[in-house]
Amino acid sequence: MTWTRKDLLDIQSLQAEEILTVLDTARAFKAVGERAIKKVPALRGKTVVNLFIEPSTRTRISFELAAQRLSADVINFSAEASSLRKGETLKDTARNLEALNADIIIIRHSAAGAPHFLSRFLQASVVNAGDGAHEHPTQALLDIFTIREKKERIEGLRVTILGDIVYSRVARSNIWALLKLGAKVTLCGPATLVPAVFEKMGCRVTHDVKDALGGADVINLLRIQHERQRKTMFPSLGEYTSLFGINRSRLSQVNPDTLIMHPGPINRGVEIDSEVADGSRSVILEQVTNGLALRMAVLFLVSGGKGPQEIAA
Ligand code: CP
Protein backbone atom coordinates (compact mmCIF):
# COMPACT_ATOMS: atom_id res chain seq x y z
CA MET A 1 0.00 0.00 0.00
CA THR A 2 1.28 3.47 -0.88
CA TRP A 3 1.85 5.76 2.14
CA THR A 4 -0.07 9.05 1.92
CA ARG A 5 0.00 10.54 5.43
CA LYS A 6 1.85 13.74 6.35
CA ASP A 7 2.03 12.78 10.05
CA LEU A 8 2.45 9.72 12.24
CA LEU A 9 0.30 10.46 15.27
CA ASP A 10 -0.80 7.04 16.52
CA ILE A 11 -1.35 3.41 15.58
CA GLN A 12 -5.08 3.43 16.31
CA SER A 13 -5.91 5.34 13.12
CA LEU A 14 -3.62 3.27 10.84
CA GLN A 15 -4.82 0.45 8.61
CA ALA A 16 -2.99 -2.89 8.79
CA GLU A 17 -1.65 -2.27 5.26
CA GLU A 18 -0.14 1.05 6.34
CA ILE A 19 1.62 -0.65 9.25
CA LEU A 20 3.01 -3.23 6.81
CA THR A 21 4.22 -0.42 4.51
CA VAL A 22 6.20 1.09 7.41
CA LEU A 23 7.63 -2.33 8.33
CA ASP A 24 8.64 -3.13 4.74
CA THR A 25 10.21 0.31 4.32
CA ALA A 26 12.14 -0.21 7.55
CA ARG A 27 13.39 -3.55 6.23
CA ALA A 28 14.74 -1.78 3.14
CA PHE A 29 16.46 0.84 5.31
CA LYS A 30 17.94 -1.87 7.53
CA ALA A 31 19.60 -3.31 4.42
CA VAL A 32 20.95 0.18 3.62
CA GLY A 33 22.42 0.29 7.15
CA GLU A 34 24.40 -2.87 6.42
CA ARG A 35 26.25 -1.22 3.51
CA ALA A 36 29.69 0.40 3.82
CA ILE A 37 28.11 3.81 3.14
CA LYS A 38 25.07 4.03 5.40
CA LYS A 39 23.90 7.51 4.45
CA VAL A 40 21.28 8.23 1.76
CA PRO A 41 20.20 11.63 0.36
CA ALA A 42 16.44 11.12 0.85
CA LEU A 43 15.95 14.10 3.22
CA ARG A 44 18.76 16.33 1.95
CA GLY A 45 17.81 19.99 2.51
CA LYS A 46 15.07 19.11 5.04
CA THR A 47 15.15 20.16 8.69
CA VAL A 48 14.06 17.80 11.46
CA VAL A 49 13.40 19.10 14.99
CA ASN A 50 13.46 16.80 18.03
CA LEU A 51 10.96 18.58 20.31
CA PHE A 52 11.28 16.49 23.46
CA ILE A 53 9.51 17.98 26.48
CA GLU A 54 9.96 14.72 28.45
CA PRO A 55 13.20 12.78 29.04
CA SER A 56 14.34 10.17 26.51
CA THR A 57 17.47 8.22 25.65
CA ARG A 58 16.57 5.68 22.96
CA THR A 59 13.84 7.50 21.05
CA ARG A 60 15.55 10.90 20.81
CA ILE A 61 18.96 9.56 19.82
CA SER A 62 17.42 7.07 17.43
CA PHE A 63 15.42 9.79 15.65
CA GLU A 64 18.49 12.04 15.53
CA LEU A 65 20.65 9.34 13.98
CA ALA A 66 17.85 8.33 11.60
CA ALA A 67 17.52 11.92 10.35
CA GLN A 68 21.31 12.19 9.91
CA ARG A 69 21.42 8.91 7.95
CA LEU A 70 18.77 10.43 5.64
CA SER A 71 21.00 13.56 5.21
CA ALA A 72 18.58 15.93 7.00
CA ASP A 73 19.67 18.81 9.22
CA VAL A 74 18.73 18.00 12.82
CA ILE A 75 17.94 20.35 15.70
CA ASN A 76 17.64 18.98 19.22
CA PHE A 77 15.32 21.20 21.21
CA SER A 78 16.12 21.40 24.92
CA ALA A 79 12.96 22.19 26.89
CA GLU A 80 14.96 23.21 29.96
CA ALA A 81 16.95 25.81 28.02
CA SER A 82 14.00 27.06 25.97
CA SER A 83 11.44 29.85 26.24
CA LEU A 84 8.89 27.28 27.44
CA ARG A 85 10.51 28.05 30.80
CA LYS A 86 9.47 31.70 30.34
CA GLY A 87 5.84 30.85 29.75
CA GLU A 88 5.76 30.43 25.95
CA THR A 89 3.00 28.04 24.87
CA LEU A 90 3.66 24.79 23.02
CA LYS A 91 1.69 26.18 20.07
CA ASP A 92 3.87 29.31 19.86
CA THR A 93 7.05 27.26 20.24
CA ALA A 94 5.99 24.95 17.41
CA ARG A 95 4.93 27.84 15.14
CA ASN A 96 8.32 29.50 15.70
CA LEU A 97 10.09 26.27 14.77
CA GLU A 98 8.01 26.13 11.60
CA ALA A 99 8.88 29.79 10.88
CA LEU A 100 12.50 28.61 10.93
CA ASN A 101 11.58 26.14 8.15
CA ALA A 102 11.28 22.96 10.19
CA ASP A 103 9.94 20.25 7.87
CA ILE A 104 9.36 17.53 10.47
CA ILE A 105 8.66 18.06 14.18
CA ILE A 106 9.10 14.99 16.37
CA ILE A 107 7.36 15.58 19.67
CA ARG A 108 7.44 13.83 23.03
CA HIS A 109 5.12 15.39 25.60
CA SER A 110 3.50 14.39 28.89
CA ALA A 111 0.06 15.44 27.62
CA ALA A 112 -1.93 12.88 25.65
CA GLY A 113 -2.94 14.39 22.31
CA ALA A 114 -0.13 16.98 22.10
CA PRO A 115 1.04 15.69 18.64
CA HIS A 116 -2.55 15.68 17.33
CA PHE A 117 -2.95 19.27 18.57
CA LEU A 118 0.20 20.42 16.72
CA SER A 119 -0.78 18.61 13.53
CA ARG A 120 -4.01 20.64 13.31
CA PHE A 121 -2.21 23.93 12.59
CA LEU A 122 1.29 23.01 11.34
CA GLN A 123 2.17 22.52 7.68
CA ALA A 124 5.24 20.59 8.89
CA SER A 125 4.95 16.85 9.45
CA VAL A 126 4.38 15.81 13.05
CA VAL A 127 5.66 12.53 14.48
CA ASN A 128 4.53 11.30 17.89
CA ALA A 129 7.50 10.16 20.00
CA GLY A 130 5.27 9.41 22.99
CA ASP A 131 2.32 11.44 24.35
CA GLY A 132 1.50 10.83 27.99
CA ALA A 133 -0.08 7.44 28.55
CA HIS A 134 -1.72 7.58 25.12
CA GLU A 135 0.56 6.19 22.36
CA HIS A 136 4.19 5.63 21.36
CA PRO A 137 3.72 4.53 17.73
CA THR A 138 7.36 4.15 16.66
CA GLN A 139 8.10 1.97 19.71
CA ALA A 140 5.27 -0.39 18.77
CA LEU A 141 6.37 -0.44 15.14
CA LEU A 142 9.96 -1.32 16.05
CA ASP A 143 8.71 -3.97 18.48
CA ILE A 144 6.59 -5.55 15.75
CA PHE A 145 9.41 -5.22 13.22
CA THR A 146 11.62 -7.19 15.65
CA ILE A 147 8.96 -9.86 16.24
CA ARG A 148 8.37 -10.27 12.49
CA GLU A 149 12.10 -10.52 11.84
CA LYS A 150 12.48 -13.26 14.47
CA LYS A 151 9.21 -15.17 13.99
CA GLU A 152 8.61 -14.39 10.29
CA ARG A 153 4.96 -13.55 10.94
CA ILE A 154 2.65 -11.69 13.31
CA GLU A 155 -0.71 -13.28 12.51
CA GLY A 156 -1.63 -15.97 15.03
CA LEU A 157 1.28 -15.29 17.39
CA ARG A 158 0.50 -15.24 21.11
CA VAL A 159 1.95 -12.06 22.60
CA THR A 160 1.88 -11.38 26.35
CA ILE A 161 2.37 -7.82 27.58
CA LEU A 162 3.22 -7.91 31.28
CA GLY A 163 3.42 -4.98 33.67
CA ASP A 164 1.91 -1.53 34.02
CA ILE A 165 -0.57 -1.51 31.16
CA VAL A 166 -2.95 1.24 32.21
CA TYR A 167 -0.28 3.99 32.27
CA SER A 168 1.70 2.67 29.31
CA ARG A 169 1.67 4.34 25.89
CA VAL A 170 3.87 1.49 24.65
CA ALA A 171 1.19 -1.02 25.64
CA ARG A 172 -1.60 0.88 23.87
CA SER A 173 0.34 1.25 20.61
CA ASN A 174 1.45 -2.39 20.71
CA ILE A 175 -2.09 -3.61 21.39
CA TRP A 176 -3.51 -1.68 18.43
CA ALA A 177 -0.78 -2.83 16.06
CA LEU A 178 -0.72 -6.48 17.15
CA LEU A 179 -4.50 -6.84 16.95
CA LYS A 180 -4.65 -5.15 13.53
CA LEU A 181 -2.04 -7.64 12.28
CA GLY A 182 -3.88 -10.67 13.71
CA ALA A 183 -1.86 -11.53 16.83
CA LYS A 184 -3.52 -12.80 20.03
CA VAL A 185 -2.74 -10.40 22.87
CA THR A 186 -2.75 -11.29 26.58
CA LEU A 187 -2.30 -8.55 29.19
CA CYS A 188 -1.07 -9.37 32.69
CA GLY A 189 -0.18 -7.48 35.86
CA PRO A 190 -1.82 -6.33 39.10
CA ALA A 191 -5.58 -5.74 38.73
CA THR A 192 -5.07 -2.03 39.46
CA LEU A 193 -2.69 -1.72 36.48
CA VAL A 194 -4.48 -4.13 34.13
CA PRO A 195 -8.22 -3.43 34.34
CA ALA A 196 -10.71 -5.73 32.62
CA VAL A 197 -11.78 -2.85 30.34
CA PHE A 198 -8.88 -3.78 28.02
CA GLU A 199 -10.92 -6.85 27.02
CA LYS A 200 -13.11 -4.44 25.05
CA MET A 201 -10.12 -3.75 22.76
CA GLY A 202 -9.95 -7.49 21.99
CA CYS A 203 -7.25 -8.56 24.48
CA ARG A 204 -7.32 -11.37 27.01
CA VAL A 205 -6.75 -10.07 30.56
CA THR A 206 -5.31 -12.22 33.35
CA HIS A 207 -3.73 -11.45 36.70
CA ASP A 208 -2.09 -14.89 36.92
CA VAL A 209 1.48 -14.67 35.65
CA LYS A 210 1.80 -18.43 35.09
CA ASP A 211 -1.27 -18.35 32.87
CA ALA A 212 0.09 -15.33 30.97
CA LEU A 213 3.52 -16.82 30.30
CA GLY A 214 2.49 -20.37 29.37
CA GLY A 215 2.33 -20.78 25.59
CA ALA A 216 3.43 -17.23 24.81
CA ASP A 217 5.53 -16.74 21.66
CA VAL A 218 6.56 -13.27 22.80
CA ILE A 219 6.70 -11.69 26.26
CA ASN A 220 6.94 -7.90 26.28
CA LEU A 221 7.78 -6.55 29.74
CA LEU A 222 6.91 -3.02 30.82
CA ARG A 223 8.32 -1.01 33.69
CA ILE A 224 6.14 0.63 36.33
CA GLN A 225 5.39 4.16 35.09
CA HIS A 226 5.87 5.91 38.46
CA GLU A 227 5.88 9.32 36.76
CA ARG A 228 2.28 8.86 35.59
CA GLN A 229 0.73 7.19 38.64
CA ARG A 230 -1.24 9.50 40.89
CA LYS A 231 -1.28 7.05 43.83
CA THR A 232 0.35 3.76 44.74
CA MET A 233 -1.21 1.05 42.60
CA PHE A 234 0.20 -1.95 44.55
CA PRO A 235 1.60 -2.47 48.07
CA SER A 236 5.34 -2.35 47.25
CA LEU A 237 7.88 -2.84 44.46
CA GLY A 238 9.10 -5.94 46.32
CA GLU A 239 5.64 -7.46 46.15
CA TYR A 240 5.33 -6.54 42.47
CA THR A 241 8.65 -8.26 41.75
CA SER A 242 7.73 -11.39 43.69
CA LEU A 243 4.37 -11.72 41.90
CA PHE A 244 5.18 -10.48 38.37
CA GLY A 245 8.96 -10.06 37.96
CA ILE A 246 10.63 -12.27 35.36
CA ASN A 247 13.54 -14.25 36.80
CA ARG A 248 15.28 -17.51 35.94
CA SER A 249 12.62 -19.59 37.70
CA ARG A 250 9.71 -17.98 35.80
CA LEU A 251 11.65 -18.12 32.55
CA SER A 252 12.03 -21.90 32.93
CA GLN A 253 8.21 -22.13 32.59
CA VAL A 254 8.09 -20.56 29.12
CA ASN A 255 8.81 -22.10 25.72
CA PRO A 256 12.53 -22.18 24.80
CA ASP A 257 11.95 -20.05 21.69
CA THR A 258 9.86 -17.36 23.41
CA LEU A 259 11.20 -13.84 22.75
CA ILE A 260 11.81 -11.61 25.76
CA MET A 261 11.25 -7.95 24.89
CA HIS A 262 11.32 -4.66 26.76
CA PRO A 263 11.03 -1.13 25.33
CA GLY A 264 13.45 0.28 27.92
CA PRO A 265 14.46 1.84 30.16
CA ILE A 266 14.61 -1.39 32.17
CA ASN A 267 14.51 -1.50 35.95
CA ARG A 268 16.81 -4.43 36.69
CA GLY A 269 15.66 -6.52 39.62
CA VAL A 270 12.09 -5.15 39.44
CA GLU A 271 10.20 -6.28 36.31
CA ILE A 272 13.18 -8.22 34.93
CA ASP A 273 16.30 -9.84 36.42
CA SER A 274 19.67 -9.08 34.84
CA GLU A 275 20.08 -12.75 33.96
CA VAL A 276 16.93 -12.60 31.81
CA ALA A 277 17.56 -9.11 30.39
CA ASP A 278 21.03 -10.12 29.23
CA GLY A 279 20.16 -13.75 28.41
CA SER A 280 19.97 -15.54 25.06
CA ARG A 281 16.19 -15.12 24.64
CA SER A 282 16.32 -11.36 25.17
CA VAL A 283 16.04 -9.19 22.04
CA ILE A 284 16.05 -5.92 23.99
CA LEU A 285 19.12 -4.44 22.30
CA GLU A 286 18.01 -5.72 18.87
CA GLN A 287 14.83 -3.70 19.40
CA VAL A 288 17.01 -0.60 19.87
CA THR A 289 19.03 -1.41 16.73
CA ASN A 290 15.85 -1.94 14.70
CA GLY A 291 14.51 1.38 15.99
CA LEU A 292 17.00 3.21 13.78
CA ALA A 293 15.80 1.65 10.50
CA LEU A 294 12.19 1.95 11.61
CA ARG A 295 12.55 5.66 12.36
CA MET A 296 14.37 6.23 9.06
CA ALA A 297 11.31 4.67 7.42
CA VAL A 298 8.89 6.91 9.31
CA LEU A 299 10.83 10.12 8.52
CA PHE A 300 11.08 9.08 4.87
CA LEU A 301 7.36 8.30 4.58
CA VAL A 302 5.99 11.40 6.33
CA SER A 303 8.17 13.58 4.13
CA GLY A 304 6.60 12.27 0.95
CA GLY A 305 8.07 8.76 0.50
CA LYS A 306 5.59 6.22 -0.85
CA GLY A 307 7.04 2.92 0.34
CA PRO A 308 9.89 0.39 0.13
CA GLN A 309 9.82 0.35 -3.68
CA GLU A 310 11.52 3.78 -3.64
CA ILE A 311 14.61 2.56 -1.76
CA ALA A 312 17.34 1.17 -3.98
CA ALA A 313 18.29 -2.41 -3.07
N1 CP B 1 11.48 3.16 24.86
C1 CP B 1 11.63 4.49 25.04
O1 CP B 1 10.77 5.28 24.70
O2 CP B 1 12.81 4.84 25.64
P1 CP B 1 13.24 6.35 25.90
O3 CP B 1 12.30 6.92 26.94
O4 CP B 1 14.66 6.28 26.41
O5 CP B 1 13.12 7.11 24.62
Tab-separated table of N, CA and C and ligand atoms in Angstrom, residues 52 55-61 108 129 136 139 142 169-170 223 262-265 295, ligand 1:
chain	number	residue	atom	x	y	z
A	52	PHE	N	11.524	17.419	22.348
A	52	PHE	CA	11.283	16.486	23.459
A	52	PHE	C	11.082	17.285	24.744
A	55	PRO	N	11.901	13.444	29.240
A	55	PRO	CA	13.202	12.778	29.040
A	55	PRO	C	13.123	11.599	28.069
A	56	SER	N	14.245	11.314	27.431
A	56	SER	CA	14.340	10.168	26.511
A	56	SER	C	15.811	9.879	26.254
A	57	THR	N	16.138	8.620	26.131
A	57	THR	CA	17.475	8.223	25.653
A	57	THR	C	17.326	7.610	24.267
A	58	ARG	N	16.656	6.446	24.202
A	58	ARG	CA	16.568	5.684	22.959
A	58	ARG	C	15.862	6.432	21.830
A	59	THR	N	14.661	6.944	22.124
A	59	THR	CA	13.836	7.505	21.047
A	59	THR	C	14.491	8.746	20.448
A	60	ARG	N	14.980	9.648	21.311
A	60	ARG	CA	15.555	10.899	20.807
A	60	ARG	C	16.820	10.639	19.986
A	61	ILE	N	17.704	9.798	20.531
A	61	ILE	CA	18.965	9.557	19.821
A	61	ILE	C	18.706	8.786	18.531
A	108	ARG	N	7.776	14.640	21.842
A	108	ARG	CA	7.440	13.835	23.028
A	108	ARG	C	6.918	14.805	24.083
A	129	ALA	N	6.429	10.954	19.352
A	129	ALA	CA	7.498	10.156	19.996
A	129	ALA	C	7.092	9.775	21.411
A	136	HIS	N	2.773	5.506	21.711
A	136	HIS	CA	4.191	5.634	21.356
A	136	HIS	C	4.351	4.801	20.070
A	139	GLN	N	7.654	3.077	18.859
A	139	GLN	CA	8.102	1.970	19.714
A	139	GLN	C	7.356	0.689	19.328
A	142	LEU	N	8.652	-0.642	15.989
A	142	LEU	CA	9.955	-1.319	16.048
A	142	LEU	C	9.845	-2.634	16.815
A	169	ARG	N	1.932	4.013	27.304
A	169	ARG	CA	1.672	4.345	25.892
A	169	ARG	C	2.233	3.255	24.982
A	170	VAL	N	3.308	2.588	25.439
A	170	VAL	CA	3.873	1.489	24.647
A	170	VAL	C	2.854	0.350	24.540
A	223	ARG	N	7.967	-1.490	32.353
A	223	ARG	CA	8.316	-1.008	33.692
A	223	ARG	C	7.097	-0.318	34.317
A	262	HIS	N	11.539	-5.762	25.819
A	262	HIS	CA	11.321	-4.660	26.764
A	262	HIS	C	11.641	-3.374	25.995
A	263	PRO	N	10.751	-2.362	26.082
A	263	PRO	CA	11.033	-1.131	25.328
A	263	PRO	C	12.145	-0.292	25.942
A	264	GLY	N	12.491	-0.562	27.218
A	264	GLY	CA	13.454	0.276	27.915
A	264	GLY	C	12.806	1.571	28.357
A	265	PRO	N	13.333	2.280	29.340
A	265	PRO	CA	14.456	1.838	30.164
A	265	PRO	C	14.043	0.701	31.096
A	295	ARG	N	12.774	4.201	12.311
A	295	ARG	CA	12.552	5.665	12.362
A	295	ARG	C	13.021	6.318	11.070
B	1	CP	N1	11.478	3.159	24.863
B	1	CP	C1	11.627	4.493	25.041
B	1	CP	O1	10.768	5.285	24.696
B	1	CP	O2	12.805	4.844	25.635
B	1	CP	P1	13.242	6.355	25.899
B	1	CP	O3	12.301	6.921	26.944
B	1	CP	O4	14.664	6.281	26.406
B	1	CP	O5	13.125	7.108	24.621
